[in-house]
Coordinates of N, CA and C in Angstrom, one line a residue:
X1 N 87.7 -127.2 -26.2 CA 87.1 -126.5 -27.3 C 85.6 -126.9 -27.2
X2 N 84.9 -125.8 -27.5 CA 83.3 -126.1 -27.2 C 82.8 -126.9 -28.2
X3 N 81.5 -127.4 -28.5 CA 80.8 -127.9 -29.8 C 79.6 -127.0 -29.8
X4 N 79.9 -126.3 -31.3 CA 78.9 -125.5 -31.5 C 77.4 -126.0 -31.7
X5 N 77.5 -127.3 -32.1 CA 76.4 -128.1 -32.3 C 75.4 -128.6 -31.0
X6 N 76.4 -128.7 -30.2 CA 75.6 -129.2 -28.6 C 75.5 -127.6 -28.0
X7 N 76.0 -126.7 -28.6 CA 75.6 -125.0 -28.2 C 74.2 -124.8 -28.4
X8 N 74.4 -125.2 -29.6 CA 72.6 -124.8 -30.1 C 71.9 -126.1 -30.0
X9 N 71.6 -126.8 -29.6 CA 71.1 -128.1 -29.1 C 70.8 -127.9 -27.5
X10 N 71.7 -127.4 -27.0 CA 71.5 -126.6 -25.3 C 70.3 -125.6 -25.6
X11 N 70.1 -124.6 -26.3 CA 69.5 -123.2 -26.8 C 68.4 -123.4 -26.9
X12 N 68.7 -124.5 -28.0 CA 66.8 -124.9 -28.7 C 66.1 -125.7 -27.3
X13 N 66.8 -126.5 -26.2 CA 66.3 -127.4 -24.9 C 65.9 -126.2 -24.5
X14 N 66.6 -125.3 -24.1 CA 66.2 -124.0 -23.1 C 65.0 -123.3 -23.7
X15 N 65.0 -122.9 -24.7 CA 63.6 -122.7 -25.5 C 62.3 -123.1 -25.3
X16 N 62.5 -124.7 -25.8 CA 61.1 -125.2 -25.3 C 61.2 -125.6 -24.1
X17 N 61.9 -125.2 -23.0 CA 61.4 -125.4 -21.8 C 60.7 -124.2 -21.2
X18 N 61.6 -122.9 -22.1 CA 60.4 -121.8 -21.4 C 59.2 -122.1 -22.2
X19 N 59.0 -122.5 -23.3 CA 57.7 -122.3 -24.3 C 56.9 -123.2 -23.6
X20 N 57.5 -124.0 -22.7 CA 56.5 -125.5 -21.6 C 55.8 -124.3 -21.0
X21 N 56.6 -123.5 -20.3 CA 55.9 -122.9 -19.3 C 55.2 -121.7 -19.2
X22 N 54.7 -121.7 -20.7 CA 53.8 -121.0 -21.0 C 52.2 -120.9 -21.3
X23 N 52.0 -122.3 -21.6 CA 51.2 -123.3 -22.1 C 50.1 -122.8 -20.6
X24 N 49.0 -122.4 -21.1 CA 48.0 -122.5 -20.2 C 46.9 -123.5 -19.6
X25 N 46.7 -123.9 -18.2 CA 46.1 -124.3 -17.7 C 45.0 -124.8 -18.0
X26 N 44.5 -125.7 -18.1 CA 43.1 -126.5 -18.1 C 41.8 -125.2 -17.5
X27 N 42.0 -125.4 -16.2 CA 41.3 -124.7 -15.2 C 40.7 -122.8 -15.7
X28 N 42.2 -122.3 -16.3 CA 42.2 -121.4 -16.4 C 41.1 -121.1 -17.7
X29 N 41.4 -122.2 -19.3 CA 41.2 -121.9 -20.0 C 39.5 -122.3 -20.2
X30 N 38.8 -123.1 -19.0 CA 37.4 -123.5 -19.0 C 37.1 -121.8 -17.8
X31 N 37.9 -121.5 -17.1 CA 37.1 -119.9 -16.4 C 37.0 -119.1 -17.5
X32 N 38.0 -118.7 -18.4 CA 37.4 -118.1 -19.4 C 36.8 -117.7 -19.7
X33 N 36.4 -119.1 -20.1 CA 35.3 -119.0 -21.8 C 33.6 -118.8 -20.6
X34 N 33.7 -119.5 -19.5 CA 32.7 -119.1 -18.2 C 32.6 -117.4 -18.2
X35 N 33.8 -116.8 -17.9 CA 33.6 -115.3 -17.4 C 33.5 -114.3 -18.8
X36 N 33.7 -115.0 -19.8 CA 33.5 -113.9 -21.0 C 32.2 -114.2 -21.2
X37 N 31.4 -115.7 -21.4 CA 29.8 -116.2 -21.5 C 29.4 -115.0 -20.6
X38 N 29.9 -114.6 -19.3 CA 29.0 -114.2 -18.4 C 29.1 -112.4 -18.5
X39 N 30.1 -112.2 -18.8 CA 30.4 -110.9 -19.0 C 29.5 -109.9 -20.0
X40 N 29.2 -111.2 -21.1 CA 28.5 -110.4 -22.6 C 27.1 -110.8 -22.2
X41 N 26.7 -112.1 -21.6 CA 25.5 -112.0 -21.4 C 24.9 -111.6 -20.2
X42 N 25.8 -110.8 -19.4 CA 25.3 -110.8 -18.0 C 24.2 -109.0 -18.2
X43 N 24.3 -108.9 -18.8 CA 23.3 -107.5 -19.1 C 22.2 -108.2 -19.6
X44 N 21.9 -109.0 -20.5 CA 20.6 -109.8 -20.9 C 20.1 -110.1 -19.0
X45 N 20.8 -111.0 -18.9 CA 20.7 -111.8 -17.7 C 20.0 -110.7 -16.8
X46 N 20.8 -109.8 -16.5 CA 20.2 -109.0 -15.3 C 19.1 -108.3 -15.4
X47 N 18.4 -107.8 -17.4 CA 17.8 -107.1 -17.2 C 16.3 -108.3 -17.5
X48 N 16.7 -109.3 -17.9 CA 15.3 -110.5 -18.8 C 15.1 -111.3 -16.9
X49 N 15.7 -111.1 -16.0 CA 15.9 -112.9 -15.5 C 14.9 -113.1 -14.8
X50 N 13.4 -112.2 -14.6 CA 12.0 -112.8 -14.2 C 11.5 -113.3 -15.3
X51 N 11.8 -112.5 -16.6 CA 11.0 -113.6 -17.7 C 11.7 -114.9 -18.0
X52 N 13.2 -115.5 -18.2 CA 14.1 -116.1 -18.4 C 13.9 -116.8 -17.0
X53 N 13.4 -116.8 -16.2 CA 13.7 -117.5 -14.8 C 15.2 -118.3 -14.2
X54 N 15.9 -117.0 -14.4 CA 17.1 -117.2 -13.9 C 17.3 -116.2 -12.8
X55 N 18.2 -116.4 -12.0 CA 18.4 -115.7 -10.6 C 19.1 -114.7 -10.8
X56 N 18.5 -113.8 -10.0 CA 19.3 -112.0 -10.2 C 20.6 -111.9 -9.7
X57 N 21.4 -111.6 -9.9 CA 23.1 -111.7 -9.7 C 23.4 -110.4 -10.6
X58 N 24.6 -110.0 -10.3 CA 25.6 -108.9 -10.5 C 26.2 -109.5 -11.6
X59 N 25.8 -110.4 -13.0 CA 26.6 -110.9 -13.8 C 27.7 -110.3 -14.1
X60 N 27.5 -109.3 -14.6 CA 28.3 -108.4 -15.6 C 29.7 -107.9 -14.5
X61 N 29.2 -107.5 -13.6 CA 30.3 -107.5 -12.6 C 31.3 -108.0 -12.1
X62 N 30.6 -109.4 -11.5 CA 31.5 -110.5 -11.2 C 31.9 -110.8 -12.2
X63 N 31.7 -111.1 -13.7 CA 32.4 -111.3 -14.8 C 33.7 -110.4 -14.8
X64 N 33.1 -109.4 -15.0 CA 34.4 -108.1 -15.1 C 35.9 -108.2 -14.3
X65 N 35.1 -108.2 -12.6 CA 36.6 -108.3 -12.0 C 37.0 -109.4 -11.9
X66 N 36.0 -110.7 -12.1 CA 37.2 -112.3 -12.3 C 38.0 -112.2 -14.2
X67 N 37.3 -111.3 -14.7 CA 38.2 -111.3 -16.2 C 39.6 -110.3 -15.9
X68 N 39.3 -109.7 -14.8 CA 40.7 -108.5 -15.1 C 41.9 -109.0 -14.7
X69 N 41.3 -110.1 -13.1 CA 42.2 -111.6 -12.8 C 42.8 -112.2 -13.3
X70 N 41.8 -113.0 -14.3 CA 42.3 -113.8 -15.3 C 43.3 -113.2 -16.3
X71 N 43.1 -111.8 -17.0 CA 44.0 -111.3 -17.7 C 45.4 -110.8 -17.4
X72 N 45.2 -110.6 -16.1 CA 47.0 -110.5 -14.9 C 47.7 -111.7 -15.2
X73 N 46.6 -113.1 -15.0 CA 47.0 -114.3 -14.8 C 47.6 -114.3 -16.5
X74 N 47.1 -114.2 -17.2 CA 47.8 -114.7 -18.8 C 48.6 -113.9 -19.2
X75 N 49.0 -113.0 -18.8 CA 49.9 -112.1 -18.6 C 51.1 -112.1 -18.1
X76 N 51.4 -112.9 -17.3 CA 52.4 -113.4 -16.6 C 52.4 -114.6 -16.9
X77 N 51.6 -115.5 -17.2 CA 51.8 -117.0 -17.2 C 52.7 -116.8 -19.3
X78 N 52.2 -116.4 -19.8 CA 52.5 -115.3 -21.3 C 53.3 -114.7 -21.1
X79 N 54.0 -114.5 -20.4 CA 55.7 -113.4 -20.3 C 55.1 -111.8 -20.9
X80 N 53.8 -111.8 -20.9 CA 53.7 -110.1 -21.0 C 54.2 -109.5 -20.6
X81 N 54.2 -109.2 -19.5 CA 54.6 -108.7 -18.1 C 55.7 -107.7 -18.4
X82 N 56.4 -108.7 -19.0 CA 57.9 -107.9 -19.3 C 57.8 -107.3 -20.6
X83 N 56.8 -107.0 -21.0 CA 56.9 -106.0 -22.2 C 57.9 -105.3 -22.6
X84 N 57.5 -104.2 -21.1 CA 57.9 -103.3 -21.4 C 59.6 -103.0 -20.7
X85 N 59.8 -104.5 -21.1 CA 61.6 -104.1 -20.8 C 61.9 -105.1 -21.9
X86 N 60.7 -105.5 -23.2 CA 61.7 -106.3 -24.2 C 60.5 -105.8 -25.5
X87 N 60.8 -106.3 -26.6 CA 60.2 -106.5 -27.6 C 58.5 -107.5 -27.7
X88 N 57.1 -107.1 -28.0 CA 56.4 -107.8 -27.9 C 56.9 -109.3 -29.0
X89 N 56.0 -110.0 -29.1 CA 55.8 -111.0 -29.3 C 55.3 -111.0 -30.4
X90 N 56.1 -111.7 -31.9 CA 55.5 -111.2 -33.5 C 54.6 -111.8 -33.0
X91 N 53.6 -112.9 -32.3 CA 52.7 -113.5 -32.3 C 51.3 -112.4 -32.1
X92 N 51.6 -111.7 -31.3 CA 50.4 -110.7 -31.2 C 50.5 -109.8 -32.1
X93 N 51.3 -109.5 -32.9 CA 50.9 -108.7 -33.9 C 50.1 -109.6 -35.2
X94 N 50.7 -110.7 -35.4 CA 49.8 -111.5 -36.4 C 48.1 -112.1 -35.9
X95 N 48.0 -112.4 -34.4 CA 47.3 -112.2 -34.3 C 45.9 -111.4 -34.2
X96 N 46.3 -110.4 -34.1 CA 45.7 -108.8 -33.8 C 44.4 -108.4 -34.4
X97 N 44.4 -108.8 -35.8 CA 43.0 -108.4 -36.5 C 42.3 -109.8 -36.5
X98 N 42.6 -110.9 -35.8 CA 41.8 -112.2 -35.7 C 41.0 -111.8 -34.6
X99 N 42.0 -111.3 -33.0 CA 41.6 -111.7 -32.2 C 40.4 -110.2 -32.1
X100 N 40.8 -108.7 -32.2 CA 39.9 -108.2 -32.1 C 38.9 -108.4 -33.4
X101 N 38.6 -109.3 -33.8 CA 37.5 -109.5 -35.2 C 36.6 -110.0 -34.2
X102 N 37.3 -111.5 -33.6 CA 35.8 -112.4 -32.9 C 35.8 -111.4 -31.6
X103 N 36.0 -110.4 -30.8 CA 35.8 -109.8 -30.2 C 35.1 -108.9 -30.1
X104 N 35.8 -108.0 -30.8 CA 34.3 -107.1 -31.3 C 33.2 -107.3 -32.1
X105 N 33.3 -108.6 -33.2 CA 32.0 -108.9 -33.9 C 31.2 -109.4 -32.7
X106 N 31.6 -110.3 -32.0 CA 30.8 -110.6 -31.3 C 29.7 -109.9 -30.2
X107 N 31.1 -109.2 -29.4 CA 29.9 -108.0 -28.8 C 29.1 -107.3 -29.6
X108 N 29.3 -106.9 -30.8 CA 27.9 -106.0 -31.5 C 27.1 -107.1 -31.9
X109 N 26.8 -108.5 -32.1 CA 25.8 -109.2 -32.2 C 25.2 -109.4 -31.3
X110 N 26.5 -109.4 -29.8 CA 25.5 -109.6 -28.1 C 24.8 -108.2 -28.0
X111 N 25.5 -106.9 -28.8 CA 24.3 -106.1 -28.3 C 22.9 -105.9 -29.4
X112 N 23.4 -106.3 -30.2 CA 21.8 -106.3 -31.2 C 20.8 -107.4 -30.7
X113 N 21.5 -108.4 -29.9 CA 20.8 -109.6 -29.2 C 19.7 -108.9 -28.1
X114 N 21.1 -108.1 -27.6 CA 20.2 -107.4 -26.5 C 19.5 -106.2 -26.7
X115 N 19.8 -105.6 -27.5 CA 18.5 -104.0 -28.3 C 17.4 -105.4 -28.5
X116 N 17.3 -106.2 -29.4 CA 16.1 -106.7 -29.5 C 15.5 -107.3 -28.6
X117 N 16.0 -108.1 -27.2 CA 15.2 -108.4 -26.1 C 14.0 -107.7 -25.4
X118 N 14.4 -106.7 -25.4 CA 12.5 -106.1 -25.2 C 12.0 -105.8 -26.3
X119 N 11.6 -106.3 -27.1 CA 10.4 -106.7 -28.0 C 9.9 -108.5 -28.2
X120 N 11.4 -108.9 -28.0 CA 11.1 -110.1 -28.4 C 11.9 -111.2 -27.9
X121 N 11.1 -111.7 -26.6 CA 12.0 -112.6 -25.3 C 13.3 -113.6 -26.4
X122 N 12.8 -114.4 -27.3 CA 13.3 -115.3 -28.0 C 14.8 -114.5 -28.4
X123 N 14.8 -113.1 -28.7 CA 16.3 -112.7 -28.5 C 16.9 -112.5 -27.3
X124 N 16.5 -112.7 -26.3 CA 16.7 -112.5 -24.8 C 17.6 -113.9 -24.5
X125 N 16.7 -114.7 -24.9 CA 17.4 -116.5 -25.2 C 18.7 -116.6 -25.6
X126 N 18.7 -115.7 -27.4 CA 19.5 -116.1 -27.9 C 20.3 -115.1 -28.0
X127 N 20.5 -114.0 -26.7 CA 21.8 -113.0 -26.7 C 22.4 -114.2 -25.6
X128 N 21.8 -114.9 -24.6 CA 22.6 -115.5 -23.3 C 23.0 -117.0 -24.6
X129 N 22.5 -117.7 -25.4 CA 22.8 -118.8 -26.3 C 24.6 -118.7 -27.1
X130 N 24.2 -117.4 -27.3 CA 25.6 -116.9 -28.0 C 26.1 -116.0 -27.0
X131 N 26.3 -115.6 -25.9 CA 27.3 -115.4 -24.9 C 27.8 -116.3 -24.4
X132 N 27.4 -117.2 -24.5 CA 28.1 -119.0 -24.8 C 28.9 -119.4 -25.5
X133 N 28.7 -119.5 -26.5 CA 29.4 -119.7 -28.2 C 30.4 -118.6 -28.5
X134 N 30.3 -117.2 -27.9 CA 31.3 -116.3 -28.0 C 32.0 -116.1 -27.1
X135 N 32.0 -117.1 -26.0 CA 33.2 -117.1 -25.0 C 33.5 -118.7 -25.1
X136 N 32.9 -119.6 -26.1 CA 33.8 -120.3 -26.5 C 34.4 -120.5 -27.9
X137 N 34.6 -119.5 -28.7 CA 35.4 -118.3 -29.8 C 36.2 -118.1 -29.4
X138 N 36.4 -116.6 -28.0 CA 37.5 -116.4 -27.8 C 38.0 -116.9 -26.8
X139 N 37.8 -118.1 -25.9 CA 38.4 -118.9 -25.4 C 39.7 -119.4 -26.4
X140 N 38.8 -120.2 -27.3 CA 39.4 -120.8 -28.6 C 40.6 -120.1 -29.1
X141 N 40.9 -118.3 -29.6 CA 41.3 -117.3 -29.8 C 42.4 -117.2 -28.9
X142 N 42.3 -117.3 -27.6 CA 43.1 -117.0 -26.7 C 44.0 -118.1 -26.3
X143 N 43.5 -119.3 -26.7 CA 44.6 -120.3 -26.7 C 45.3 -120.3 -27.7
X144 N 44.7 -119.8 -29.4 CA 45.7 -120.1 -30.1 C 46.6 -118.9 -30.4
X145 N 46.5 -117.8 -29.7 CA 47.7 -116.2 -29.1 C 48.6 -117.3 -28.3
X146 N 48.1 -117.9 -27.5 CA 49.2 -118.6 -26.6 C 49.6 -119.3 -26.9
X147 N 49.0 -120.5 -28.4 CA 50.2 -121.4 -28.7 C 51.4 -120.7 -29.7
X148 N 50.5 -119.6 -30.1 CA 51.8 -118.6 -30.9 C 52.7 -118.4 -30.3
X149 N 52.4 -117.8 -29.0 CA 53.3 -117.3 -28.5 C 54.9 -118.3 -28.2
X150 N 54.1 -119.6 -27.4 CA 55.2 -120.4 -27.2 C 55.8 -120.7 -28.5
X151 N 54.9 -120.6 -30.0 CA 55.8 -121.0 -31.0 C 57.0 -120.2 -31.3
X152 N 56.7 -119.1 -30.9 CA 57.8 -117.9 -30.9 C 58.9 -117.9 -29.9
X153 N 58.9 -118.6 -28.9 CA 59.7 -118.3 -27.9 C 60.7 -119.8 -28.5
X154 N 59.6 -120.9 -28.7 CA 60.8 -121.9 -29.4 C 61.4 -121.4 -30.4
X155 N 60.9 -121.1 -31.1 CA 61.5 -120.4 -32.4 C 62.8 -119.6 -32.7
X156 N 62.7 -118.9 -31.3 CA 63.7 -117.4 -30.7 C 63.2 -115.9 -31.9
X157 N 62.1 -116.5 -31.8 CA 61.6 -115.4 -32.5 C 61.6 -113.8 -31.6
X158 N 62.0 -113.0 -31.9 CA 61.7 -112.0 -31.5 C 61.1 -110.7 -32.1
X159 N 60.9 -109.2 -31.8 CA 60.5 -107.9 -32.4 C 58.9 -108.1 -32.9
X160 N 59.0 -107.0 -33.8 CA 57.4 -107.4 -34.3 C 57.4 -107.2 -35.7
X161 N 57.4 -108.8 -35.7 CA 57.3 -109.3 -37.4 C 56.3 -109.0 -38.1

């Protein structure tokens, strides 16, 4: 005869061992907050960087295709992947109006940063100052989607709550 109690004691182990393996990377979670900094401020950067004396580079670019990388990577490391053969994750729905809030508030402040850099270098400063601080936002943001997530997979949470 089975024990229902070491049944679900087996379930909940299985659980948090997928929820372990969801948990993102060190490495991953410091490229980030690197390629989103560079992403929002790589238009400052490219158009200020004789007055700024910073070196001309393709910011915005290289930002772009190491973010599309990165986003495959959390995506699969995040059981996205399989969306579309299960139910999302209540976690992204509860997170949803947080994560696009620091998202898009933020880009419309990087671009008011950047409308006012030609008139006034000191916003040129402080569009690249806060493309720093806004990719360590949604760094921040993106870890705590992901510790949702694993809270949902221990949980056995499923659908969209």
């Amino acid at each position: 005869m089975s024990d229902p109690g070491g049944a679900l004691a087996e379930v909940a182990r299985q659980r948090g061992a997928a929820a372990a393996k969801v948990r993102l990377p060190w490495w991953y979670v410091a490229l980030f907050a690197v390629v989103w900094a560079a992403l929002l401020g790589g238009t400052t950067a490219a158009r200020d960087h004789e007055r700024l004396g910073i070196p001309e580079f393709p910011y915005t670019f290289v930002a772009g295709m190491t973010l599309a990388v990165l986003l495959v990577v959390f995506r699969r490391r995040s059981g996205l992947h399989l969306l579309w053969r299960s139910t999302p994750y209540p976690a992204l729905k509860r997170q949803q109006v947080r994560t696009a809030g620091v998202m898009v508030g933020g880009a419309l402040v990087e671009l008011a940063l950047y409308l006012l850099g030609d008139r006034w270098i000191a916003a040129s400063w402080a569009a690249l100052v806060f493309a720093v601080l806004h990719g360590v936002l949604v760094t921040a943001q993106l870890r705590r989607v992901n510790r949702e997530i694993r809270a949902d997979i221990r949980e056995g949470r499923s659908g969209s709550a």
